[in-house]
PDB file of C-alpha atoms in Angstrom:
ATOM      1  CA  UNK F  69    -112.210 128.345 -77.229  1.00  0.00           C
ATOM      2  CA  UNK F  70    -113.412 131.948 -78.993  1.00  0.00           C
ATOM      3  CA  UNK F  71    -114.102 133.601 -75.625  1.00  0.00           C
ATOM      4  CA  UNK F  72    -110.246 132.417 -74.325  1.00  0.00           C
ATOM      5  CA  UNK F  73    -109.086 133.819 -76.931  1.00  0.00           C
ATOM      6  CA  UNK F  74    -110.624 137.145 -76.672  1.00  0.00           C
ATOM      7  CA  UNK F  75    -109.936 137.473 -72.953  1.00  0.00           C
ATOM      8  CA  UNK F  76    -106.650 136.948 -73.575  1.00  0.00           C
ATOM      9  CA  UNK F  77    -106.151 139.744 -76.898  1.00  0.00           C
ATOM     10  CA  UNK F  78    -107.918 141.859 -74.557  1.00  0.00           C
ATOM     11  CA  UNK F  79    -105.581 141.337 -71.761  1.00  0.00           C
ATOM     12  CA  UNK F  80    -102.555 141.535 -74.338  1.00  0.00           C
ATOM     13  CA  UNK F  81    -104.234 144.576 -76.182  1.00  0.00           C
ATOM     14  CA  UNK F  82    -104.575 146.648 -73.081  1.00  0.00           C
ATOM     15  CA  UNK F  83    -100.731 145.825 -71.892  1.00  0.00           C
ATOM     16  CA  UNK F  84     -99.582 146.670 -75.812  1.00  0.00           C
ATOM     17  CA  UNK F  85     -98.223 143.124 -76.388  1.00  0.00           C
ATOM     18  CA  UNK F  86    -100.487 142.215 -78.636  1.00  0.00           C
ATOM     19  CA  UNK F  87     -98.316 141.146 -81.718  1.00  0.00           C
ATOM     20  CA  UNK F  88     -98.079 142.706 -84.746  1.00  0.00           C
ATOM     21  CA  UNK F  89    -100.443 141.758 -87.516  1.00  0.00           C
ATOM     22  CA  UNK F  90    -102.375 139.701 -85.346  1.00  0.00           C
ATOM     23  CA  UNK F  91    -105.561 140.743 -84.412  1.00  0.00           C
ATOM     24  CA  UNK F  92    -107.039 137.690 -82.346  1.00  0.00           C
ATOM     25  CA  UNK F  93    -104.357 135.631 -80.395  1.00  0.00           C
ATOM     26  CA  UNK F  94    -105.382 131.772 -80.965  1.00  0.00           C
ATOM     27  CA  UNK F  95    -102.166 130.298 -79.016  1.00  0.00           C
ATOM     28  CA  UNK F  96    -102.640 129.450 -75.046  1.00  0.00           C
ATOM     29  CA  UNK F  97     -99.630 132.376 -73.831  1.00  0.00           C
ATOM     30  CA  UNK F  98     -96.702 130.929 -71.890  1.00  0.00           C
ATOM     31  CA  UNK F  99     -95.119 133.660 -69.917  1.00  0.00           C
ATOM     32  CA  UNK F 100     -91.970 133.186 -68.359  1.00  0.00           C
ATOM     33  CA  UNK F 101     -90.502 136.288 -66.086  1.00  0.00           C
ATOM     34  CA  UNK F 102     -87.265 136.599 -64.827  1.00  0.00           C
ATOM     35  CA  UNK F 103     -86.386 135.890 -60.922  1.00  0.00           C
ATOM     36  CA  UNK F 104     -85.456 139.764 -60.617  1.00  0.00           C
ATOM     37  CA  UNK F 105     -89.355 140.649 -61.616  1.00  0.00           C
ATOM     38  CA  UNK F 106     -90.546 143.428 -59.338  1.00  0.00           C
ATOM     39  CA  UNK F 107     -94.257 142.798 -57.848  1.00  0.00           C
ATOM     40  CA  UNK F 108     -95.760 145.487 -60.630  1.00  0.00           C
ATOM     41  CA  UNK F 109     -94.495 143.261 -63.896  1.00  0.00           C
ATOM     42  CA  UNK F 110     -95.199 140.136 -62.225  1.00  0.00           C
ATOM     43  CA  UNK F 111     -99.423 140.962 -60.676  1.00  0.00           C
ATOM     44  CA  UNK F 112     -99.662 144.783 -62.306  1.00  0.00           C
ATOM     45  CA  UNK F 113     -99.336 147.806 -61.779  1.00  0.00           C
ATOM     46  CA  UNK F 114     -96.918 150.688 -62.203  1.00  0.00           C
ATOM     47  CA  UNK F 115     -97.608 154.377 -62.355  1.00  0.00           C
ATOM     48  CA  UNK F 116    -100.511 156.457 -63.162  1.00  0.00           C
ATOM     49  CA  UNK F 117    -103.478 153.946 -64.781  1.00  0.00           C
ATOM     50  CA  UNK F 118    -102.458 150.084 -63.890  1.00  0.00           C
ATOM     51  CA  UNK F 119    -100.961 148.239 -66.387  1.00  0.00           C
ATOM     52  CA  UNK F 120    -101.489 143.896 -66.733  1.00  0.00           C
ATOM     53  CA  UNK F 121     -98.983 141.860 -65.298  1.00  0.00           C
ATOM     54  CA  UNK F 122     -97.412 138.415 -65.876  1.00  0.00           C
ATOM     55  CA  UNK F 123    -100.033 136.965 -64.082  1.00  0.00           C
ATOM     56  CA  UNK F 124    -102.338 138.677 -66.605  1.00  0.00           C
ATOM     57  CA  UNK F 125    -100.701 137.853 -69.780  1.00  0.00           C
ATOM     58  CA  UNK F 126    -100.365 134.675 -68.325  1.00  0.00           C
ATOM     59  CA  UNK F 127    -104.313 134.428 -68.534  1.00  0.00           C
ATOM     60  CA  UNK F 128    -105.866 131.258 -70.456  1.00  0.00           C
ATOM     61  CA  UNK F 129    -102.199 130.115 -70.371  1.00  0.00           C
ATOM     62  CA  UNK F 130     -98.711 129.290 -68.436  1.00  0.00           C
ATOM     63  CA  UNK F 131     -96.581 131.237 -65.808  1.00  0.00           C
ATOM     64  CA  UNK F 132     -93.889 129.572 -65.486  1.00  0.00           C
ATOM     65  CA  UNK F 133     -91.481 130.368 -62.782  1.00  0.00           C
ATOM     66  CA  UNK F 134     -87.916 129.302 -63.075  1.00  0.00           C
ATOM     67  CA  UNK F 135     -85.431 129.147 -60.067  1.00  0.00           C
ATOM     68  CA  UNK F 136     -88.083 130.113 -57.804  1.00  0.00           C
ATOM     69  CA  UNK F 137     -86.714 130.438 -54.398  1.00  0.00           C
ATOM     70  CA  UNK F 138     -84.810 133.333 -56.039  1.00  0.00           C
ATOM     71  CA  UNK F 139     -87.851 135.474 -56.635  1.00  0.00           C
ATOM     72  CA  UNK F 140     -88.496 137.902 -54.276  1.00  0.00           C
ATOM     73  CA  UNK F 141     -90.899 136.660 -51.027  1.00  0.00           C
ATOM     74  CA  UNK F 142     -93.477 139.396 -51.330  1.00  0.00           C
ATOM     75  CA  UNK F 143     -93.792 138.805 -55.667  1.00  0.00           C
ATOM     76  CA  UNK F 144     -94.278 134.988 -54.711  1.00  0.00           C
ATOM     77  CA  UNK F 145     -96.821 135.323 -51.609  1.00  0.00           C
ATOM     78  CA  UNK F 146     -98.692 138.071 -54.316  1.00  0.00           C
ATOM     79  CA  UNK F 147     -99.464 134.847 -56.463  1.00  0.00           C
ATOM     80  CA  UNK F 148    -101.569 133.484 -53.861  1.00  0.00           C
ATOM     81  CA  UNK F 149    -104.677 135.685 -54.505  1.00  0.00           C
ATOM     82  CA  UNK F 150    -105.224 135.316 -58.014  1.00  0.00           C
ATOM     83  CA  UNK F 151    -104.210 131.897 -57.829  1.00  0.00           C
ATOM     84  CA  UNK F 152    -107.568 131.061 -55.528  1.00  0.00           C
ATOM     85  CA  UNK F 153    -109.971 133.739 -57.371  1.00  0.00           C
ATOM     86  CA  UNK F 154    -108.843 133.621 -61.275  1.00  0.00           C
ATOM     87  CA  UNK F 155    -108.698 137.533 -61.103  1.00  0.00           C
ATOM     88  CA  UNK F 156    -106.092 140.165 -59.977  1.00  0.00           C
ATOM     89  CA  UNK F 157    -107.150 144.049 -58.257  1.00  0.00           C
ATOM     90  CA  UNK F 158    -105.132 146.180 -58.488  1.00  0.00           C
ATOM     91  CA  UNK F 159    -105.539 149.891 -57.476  1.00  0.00           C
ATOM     92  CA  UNK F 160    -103.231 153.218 -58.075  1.00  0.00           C
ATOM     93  CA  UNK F 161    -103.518 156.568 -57.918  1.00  0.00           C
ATOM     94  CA  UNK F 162    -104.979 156.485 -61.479  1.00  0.00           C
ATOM     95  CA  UNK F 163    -107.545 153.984 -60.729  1.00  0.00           C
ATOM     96  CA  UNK F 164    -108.374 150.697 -60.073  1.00  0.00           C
ATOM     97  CA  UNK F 165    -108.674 147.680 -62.427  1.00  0.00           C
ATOM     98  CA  UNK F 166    -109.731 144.430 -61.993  1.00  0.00           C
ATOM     99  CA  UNK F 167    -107.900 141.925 -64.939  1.00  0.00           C
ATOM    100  CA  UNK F 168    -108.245 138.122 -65.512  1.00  0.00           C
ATOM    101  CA  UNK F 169    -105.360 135.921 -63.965  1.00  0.00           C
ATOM    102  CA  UNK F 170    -106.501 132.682 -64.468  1.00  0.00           C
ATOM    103  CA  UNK F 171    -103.835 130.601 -65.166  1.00  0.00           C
ATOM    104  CA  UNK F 172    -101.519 127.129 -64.537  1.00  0.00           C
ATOM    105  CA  UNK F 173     -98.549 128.014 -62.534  1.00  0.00           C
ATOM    106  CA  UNK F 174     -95.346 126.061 -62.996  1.00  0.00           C
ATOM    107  CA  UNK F 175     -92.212 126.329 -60.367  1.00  0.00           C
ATOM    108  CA  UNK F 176     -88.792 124.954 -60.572  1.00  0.00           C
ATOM    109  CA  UNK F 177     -86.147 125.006 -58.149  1.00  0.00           C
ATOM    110  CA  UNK F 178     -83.289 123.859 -56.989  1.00  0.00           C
ATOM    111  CA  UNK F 179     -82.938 121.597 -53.876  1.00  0.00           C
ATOM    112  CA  UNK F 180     -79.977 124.035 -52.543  1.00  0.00           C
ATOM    113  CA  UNK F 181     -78.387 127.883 -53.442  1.00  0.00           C
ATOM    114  CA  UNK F 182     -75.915 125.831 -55.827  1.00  0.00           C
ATOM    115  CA  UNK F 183     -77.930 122.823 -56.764  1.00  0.00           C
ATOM    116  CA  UNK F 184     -76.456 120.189 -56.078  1.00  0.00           C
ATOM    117  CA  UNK F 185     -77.571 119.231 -52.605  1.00  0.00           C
ATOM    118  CA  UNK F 186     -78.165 115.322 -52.024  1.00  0.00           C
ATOM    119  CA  UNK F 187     -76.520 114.537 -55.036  1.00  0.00           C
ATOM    120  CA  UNK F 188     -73.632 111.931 -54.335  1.00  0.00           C
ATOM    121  CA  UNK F 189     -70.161 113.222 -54.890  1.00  0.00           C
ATOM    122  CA  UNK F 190     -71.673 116.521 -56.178  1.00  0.00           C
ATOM    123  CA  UNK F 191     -69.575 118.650 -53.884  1.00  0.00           C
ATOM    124  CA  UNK F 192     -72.407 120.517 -52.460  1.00  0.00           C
ATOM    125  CA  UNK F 193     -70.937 122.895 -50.204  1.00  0.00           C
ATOM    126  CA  UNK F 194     -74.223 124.969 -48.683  1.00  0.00           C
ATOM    127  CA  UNK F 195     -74.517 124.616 -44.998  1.00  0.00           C
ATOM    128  CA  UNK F 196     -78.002 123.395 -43.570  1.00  0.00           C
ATOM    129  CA  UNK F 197     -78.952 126.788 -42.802  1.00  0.00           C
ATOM    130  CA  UNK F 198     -78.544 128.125 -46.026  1.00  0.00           C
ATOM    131  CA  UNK F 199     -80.644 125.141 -47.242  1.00  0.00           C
ATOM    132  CA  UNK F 200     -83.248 125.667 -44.750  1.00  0.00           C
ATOM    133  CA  UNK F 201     -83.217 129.331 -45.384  1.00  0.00           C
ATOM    134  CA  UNK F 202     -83.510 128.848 -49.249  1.00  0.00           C
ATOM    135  CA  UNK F 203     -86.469 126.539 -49.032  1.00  0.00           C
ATOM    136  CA  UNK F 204     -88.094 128.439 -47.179  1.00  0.00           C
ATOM    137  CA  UNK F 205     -88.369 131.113 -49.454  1.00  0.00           C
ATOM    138  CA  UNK F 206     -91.702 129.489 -50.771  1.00  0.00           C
ATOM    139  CA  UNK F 207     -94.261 129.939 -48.279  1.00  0.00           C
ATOM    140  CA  UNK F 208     -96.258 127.343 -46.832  1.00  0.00           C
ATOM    141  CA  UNK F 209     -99.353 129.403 -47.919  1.00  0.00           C
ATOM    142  CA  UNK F 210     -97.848 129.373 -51.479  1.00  0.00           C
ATOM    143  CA  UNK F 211     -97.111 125.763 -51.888  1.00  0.00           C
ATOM    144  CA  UNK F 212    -100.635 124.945 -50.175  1.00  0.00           C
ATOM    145  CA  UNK F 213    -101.884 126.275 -53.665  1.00  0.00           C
ATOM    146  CA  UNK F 214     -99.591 124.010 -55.627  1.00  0.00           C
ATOM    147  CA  UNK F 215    -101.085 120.778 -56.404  1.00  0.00           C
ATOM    148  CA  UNK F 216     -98.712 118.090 -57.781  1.00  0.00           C
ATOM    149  CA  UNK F 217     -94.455 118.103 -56.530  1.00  0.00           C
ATOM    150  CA  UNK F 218     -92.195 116.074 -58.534  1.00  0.00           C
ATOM    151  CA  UNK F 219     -88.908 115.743 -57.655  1.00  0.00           C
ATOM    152  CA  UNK F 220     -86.510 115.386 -60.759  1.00  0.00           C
ATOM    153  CA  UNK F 221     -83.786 113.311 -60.916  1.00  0.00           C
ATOM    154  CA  UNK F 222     -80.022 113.663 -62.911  1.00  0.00           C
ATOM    155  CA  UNK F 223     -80.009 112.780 -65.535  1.00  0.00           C
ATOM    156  CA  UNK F 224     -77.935 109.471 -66.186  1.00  0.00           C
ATOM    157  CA  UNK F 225     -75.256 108.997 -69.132  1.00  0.00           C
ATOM    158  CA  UNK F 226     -77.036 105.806 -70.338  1.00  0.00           C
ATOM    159  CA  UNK F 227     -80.291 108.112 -70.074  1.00  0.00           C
ATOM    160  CA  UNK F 228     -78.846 110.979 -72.072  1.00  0.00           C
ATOM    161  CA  UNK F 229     -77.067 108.765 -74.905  1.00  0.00           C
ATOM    162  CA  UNK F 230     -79.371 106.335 -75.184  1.00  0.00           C
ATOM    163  CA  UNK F 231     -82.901 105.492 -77.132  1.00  0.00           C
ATOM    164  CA  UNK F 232     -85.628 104.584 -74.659  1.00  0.00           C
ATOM    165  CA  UNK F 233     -88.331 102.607 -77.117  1.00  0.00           C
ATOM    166  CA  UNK F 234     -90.980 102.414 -74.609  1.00  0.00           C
ATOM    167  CA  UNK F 235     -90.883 106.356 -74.458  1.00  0.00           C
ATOM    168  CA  UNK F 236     -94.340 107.847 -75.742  1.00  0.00           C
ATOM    169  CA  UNK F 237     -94.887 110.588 -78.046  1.00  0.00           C
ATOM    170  CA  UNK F 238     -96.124 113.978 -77.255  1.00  0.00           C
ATOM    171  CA  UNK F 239     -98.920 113.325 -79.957  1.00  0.00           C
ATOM    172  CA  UNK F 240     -99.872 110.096 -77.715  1.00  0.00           C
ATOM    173  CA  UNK F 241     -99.545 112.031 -74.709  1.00  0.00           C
ATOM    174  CA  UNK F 242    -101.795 114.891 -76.153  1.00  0.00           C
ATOM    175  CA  UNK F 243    -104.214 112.673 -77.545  1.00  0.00           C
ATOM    176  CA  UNK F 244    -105.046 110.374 -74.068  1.00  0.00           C
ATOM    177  CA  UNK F 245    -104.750 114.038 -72.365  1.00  0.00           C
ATOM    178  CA  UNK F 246    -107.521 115.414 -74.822  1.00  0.00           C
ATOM    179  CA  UNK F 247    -109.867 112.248 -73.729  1.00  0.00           C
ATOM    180  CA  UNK F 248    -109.741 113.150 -70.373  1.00  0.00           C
ATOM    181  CA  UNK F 249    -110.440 116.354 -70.752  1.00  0.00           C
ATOM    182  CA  UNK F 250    -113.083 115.349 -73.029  1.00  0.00           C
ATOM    183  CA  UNK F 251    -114.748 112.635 -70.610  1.00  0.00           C
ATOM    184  CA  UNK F 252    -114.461 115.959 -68.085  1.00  0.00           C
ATOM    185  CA  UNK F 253    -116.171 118.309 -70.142  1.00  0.00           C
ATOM    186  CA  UNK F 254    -118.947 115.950 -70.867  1.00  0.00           C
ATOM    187  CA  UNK F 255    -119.814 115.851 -66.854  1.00  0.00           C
ATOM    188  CA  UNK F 256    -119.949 118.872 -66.699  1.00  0.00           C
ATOM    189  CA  UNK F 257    -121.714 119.971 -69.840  1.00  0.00           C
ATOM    190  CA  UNK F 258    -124.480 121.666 -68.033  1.00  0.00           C
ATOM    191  CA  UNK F 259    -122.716 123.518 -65.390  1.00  0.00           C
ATOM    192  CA  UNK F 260    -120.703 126.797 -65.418  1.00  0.00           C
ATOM    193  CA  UNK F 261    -117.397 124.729 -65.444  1.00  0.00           C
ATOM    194  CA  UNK F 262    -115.503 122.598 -67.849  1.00  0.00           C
ATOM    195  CA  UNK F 263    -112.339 121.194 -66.684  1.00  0.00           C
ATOM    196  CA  UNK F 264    -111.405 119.825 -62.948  1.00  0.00           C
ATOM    197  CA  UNK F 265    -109.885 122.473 -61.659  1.00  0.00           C
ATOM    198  CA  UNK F 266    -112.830 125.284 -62.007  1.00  0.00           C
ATOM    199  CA  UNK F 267    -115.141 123.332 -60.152  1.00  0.00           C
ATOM    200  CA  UNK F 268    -115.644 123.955 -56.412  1.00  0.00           C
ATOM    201  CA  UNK F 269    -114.599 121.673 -53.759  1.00  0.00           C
ATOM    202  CA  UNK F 270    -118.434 121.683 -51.829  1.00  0.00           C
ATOM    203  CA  UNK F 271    -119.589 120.366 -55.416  1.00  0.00           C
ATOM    204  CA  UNK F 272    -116.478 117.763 -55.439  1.00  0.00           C
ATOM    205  CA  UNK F 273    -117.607 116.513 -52.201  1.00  0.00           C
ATOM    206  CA  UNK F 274    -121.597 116.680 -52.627  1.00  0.00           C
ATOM    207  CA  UNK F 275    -122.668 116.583 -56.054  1.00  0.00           C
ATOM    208  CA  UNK F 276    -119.557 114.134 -57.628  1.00  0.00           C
ATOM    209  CA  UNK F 277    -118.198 112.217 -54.818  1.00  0.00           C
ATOM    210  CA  UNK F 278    -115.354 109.745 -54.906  1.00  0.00           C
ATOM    211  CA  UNK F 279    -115.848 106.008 -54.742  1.00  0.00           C
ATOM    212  CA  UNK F 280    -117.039 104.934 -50.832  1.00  0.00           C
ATOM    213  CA  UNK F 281    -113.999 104.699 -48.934  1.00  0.00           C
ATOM    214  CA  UNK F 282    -111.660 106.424 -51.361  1.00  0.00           C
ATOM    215  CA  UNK F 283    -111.076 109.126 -49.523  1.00  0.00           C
ATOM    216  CA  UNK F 284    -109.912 107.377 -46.510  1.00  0.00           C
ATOM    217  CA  UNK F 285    -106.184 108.063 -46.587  1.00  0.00           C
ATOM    218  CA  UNK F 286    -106.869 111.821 -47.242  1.00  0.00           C
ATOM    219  CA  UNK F 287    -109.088 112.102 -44.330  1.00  0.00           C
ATOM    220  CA  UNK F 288    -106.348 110.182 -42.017  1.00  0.00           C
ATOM    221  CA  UNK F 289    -103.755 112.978 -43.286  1.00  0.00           C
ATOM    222  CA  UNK F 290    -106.091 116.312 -42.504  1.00  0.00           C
ATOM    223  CA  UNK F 291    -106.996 114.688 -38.527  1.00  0.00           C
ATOM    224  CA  UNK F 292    -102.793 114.603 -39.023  1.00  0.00           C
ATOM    225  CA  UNK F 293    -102.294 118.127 -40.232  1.00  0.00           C
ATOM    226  CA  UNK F 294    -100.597 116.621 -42.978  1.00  0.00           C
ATOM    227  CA  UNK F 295    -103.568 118.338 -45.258  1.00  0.00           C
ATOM    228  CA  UNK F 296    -105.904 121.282 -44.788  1.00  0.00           C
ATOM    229  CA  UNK F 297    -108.785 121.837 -46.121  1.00  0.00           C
ATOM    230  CA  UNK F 298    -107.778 123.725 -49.235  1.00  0.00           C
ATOM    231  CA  UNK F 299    -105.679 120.532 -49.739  1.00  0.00           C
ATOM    232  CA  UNK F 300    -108.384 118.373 -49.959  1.00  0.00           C
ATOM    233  CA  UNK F 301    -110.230 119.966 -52.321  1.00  0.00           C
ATOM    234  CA  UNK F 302    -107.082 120.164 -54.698  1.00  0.00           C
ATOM    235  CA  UNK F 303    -106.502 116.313 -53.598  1.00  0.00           C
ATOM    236  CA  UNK F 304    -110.109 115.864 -54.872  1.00  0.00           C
ATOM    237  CA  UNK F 305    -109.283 117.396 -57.946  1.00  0.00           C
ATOM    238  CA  UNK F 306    -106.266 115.957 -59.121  1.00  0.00           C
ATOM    239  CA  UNK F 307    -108.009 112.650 -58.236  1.00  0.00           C
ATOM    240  CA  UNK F 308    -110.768 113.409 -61.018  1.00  0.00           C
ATOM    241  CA  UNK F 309    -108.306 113.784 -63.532  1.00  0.00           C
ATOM    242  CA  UNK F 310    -106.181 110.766 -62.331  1.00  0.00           C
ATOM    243  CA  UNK F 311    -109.766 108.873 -63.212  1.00  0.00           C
ATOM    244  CA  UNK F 312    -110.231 110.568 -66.125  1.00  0.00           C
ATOM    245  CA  UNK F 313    -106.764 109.507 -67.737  1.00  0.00           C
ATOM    246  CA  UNK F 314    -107.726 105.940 -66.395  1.00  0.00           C
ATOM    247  CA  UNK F 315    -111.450 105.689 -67.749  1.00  0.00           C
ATOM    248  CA  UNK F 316    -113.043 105.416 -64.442  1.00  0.00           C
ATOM    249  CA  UNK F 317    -116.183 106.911 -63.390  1.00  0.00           C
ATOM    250  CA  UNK F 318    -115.380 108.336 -60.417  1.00  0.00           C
ATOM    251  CA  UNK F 319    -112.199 108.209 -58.740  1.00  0.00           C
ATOM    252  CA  UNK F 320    -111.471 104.751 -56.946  1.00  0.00           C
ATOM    253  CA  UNK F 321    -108.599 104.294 -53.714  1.00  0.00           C
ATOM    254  CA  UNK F 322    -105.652 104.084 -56.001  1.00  0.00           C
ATOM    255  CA  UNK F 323    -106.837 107.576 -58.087  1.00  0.00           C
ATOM    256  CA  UNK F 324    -107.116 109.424 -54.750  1.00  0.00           C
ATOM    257  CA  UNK F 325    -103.889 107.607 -53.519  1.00  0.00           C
ATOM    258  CA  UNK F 326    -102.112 108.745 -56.717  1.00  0.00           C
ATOM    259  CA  UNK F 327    -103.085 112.023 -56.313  1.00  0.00           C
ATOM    260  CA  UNK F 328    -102.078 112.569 -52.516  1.00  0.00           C
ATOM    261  CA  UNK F 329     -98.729 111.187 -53.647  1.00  0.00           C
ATOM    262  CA  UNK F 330     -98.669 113.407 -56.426  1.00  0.00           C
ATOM    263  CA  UNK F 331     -99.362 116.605 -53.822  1.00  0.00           C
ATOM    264  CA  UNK F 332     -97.449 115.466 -51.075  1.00  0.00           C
ATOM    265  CA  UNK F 333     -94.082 113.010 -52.407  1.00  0.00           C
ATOM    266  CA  UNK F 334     -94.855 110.485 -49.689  1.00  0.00           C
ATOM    267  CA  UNK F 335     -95.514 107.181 -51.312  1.00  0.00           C
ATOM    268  CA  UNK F 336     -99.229 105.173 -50.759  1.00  0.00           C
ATOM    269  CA  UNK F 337     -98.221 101.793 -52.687  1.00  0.00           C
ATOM    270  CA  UNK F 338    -100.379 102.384 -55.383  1.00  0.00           C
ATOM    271  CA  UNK F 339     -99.923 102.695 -59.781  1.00  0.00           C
ATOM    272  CA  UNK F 340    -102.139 104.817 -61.588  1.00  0.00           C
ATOM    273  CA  UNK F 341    -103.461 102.510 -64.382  1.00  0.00           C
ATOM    274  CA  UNK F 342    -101.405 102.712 -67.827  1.00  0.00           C
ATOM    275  CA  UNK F 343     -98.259 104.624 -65.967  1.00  0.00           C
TER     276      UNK F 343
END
């Protein structure tokens, strides 16, 4: 979209990353920062007038955060603000500025310090402390924000050599993903929003509601403290697109059951259509 992509040359202007030679970025940005980031680079900052951040140049685009346990626990927590409002504020002695951060954040870690916790005859030697201790480097308040977990397994040696024919393309991929978001921005051609995640929980739960009873499971699971509110409305979410990939009008049991499975690892016994 034109307006993305001048938010995001602005942001990139302003920081003096704006590449050489071209004057309007066109490419979603994918930034990727090192676990050693101090809290300036990663929300902005540093001396004298404030300077964008990952989180920033990140705008429109991808933060991805590799071997995240390992960042610091202040630079992590920091992500929660922008991550609920779209925006970043921060204020120096040189001023205050307020900069976009609206963007898809993307952590991997590993299950242990060395890695290879769980894994049969892996030789993990971490105690249970230092698992619990490393784990716990990602806030509860932080992962409340994150909206789908996926465990990934090793990799297998028949998996690695071999040629899986029932493996899709990323053009197939891209093309059912550009449906869905094509069926979303069509629903919400006369509002302020265009894809799932902008819109509002109150207007998830009021104005497009779920199929009657769909919601069931994720009701049971916030009267469990299993999910807060917050939750929910990220449950709800992920649950429009999960309908969206499968054609439906509104998201059925199994969509909503996909999605809390998606959020939370714990299996409901259901398929998302086509997966």
């Amino acid at each position: 979209q034109p307006q993305e992509s001048l938010e995001v040359t602005a942001v990139h202007s302003v920081a003096g990353a704006l590449p050489a030679g071209q004057p309007l970025i066109e490419r979603a940005p994918y930034y990727a920062p090192h676990h050693s980031a101090s809290m300036p680079s990663l929300v902005g900052g540093g001396s004298g007038l404030p300077r964008p951040g990952a989180v920033s140049l990140a705008h429109n685009g991808v933060l991805f955060l590799d071997e995240a346990p390992e960042f610091s626990g202040r630079v992590l927590d920091a992500l929660r603000q922008p991550l609920e409002s779209g925006h970043v504020i921060v204020a120096r002695s040189g001023g205050v500025m307020r900069l976009p951060a609206k963007f898809l954040l993307a952590l991997a870690a590993n299950p242990c310090p060395c890695g290879r916790h769980g894994l049969s005859g892996a030789g993990c030697e971490c105690s249970p402390q230092m698992v619990k201790r490393y784990r716990a480097r990602l806030s509860g308040p932080l992962l409340d924000r994150v909206d789908v977990t996926v465990t990934v397994e090793p990799v297998t040696r028949s998996e690695l050599v071999g040629a899986d024919a029932a493996t899709e393309t990323t053009a197939e991929v891209a093309a059912r993903v550009r449906e869905a978001r094509d069926r979303a921005a069509a629903r919400y051609a006369d509002t302020p929003w265009r894809t799932n995640s902008e819109v509002p929980g109150h207007e998830l739960r009021t104005r497009w509601q779920a199929a009657p009873g769909a919601l069931s499971d994720a009701e049971r699971d916030m009267e469990r403290g299993l999910l807060t509110a917050r939750g929910l409305d990220r449950v709800l979410r992920v649950a429009w697109t999960v309908a969206d990939l499968a054609g439906h009008d509104r998201p059925l049991e199994e969509d909503v059951g996909h999605a809390l499975e998606l959020r939370t690892g714990i299996a409901r016994g259901t398929v998302m259509a086509g997966s």
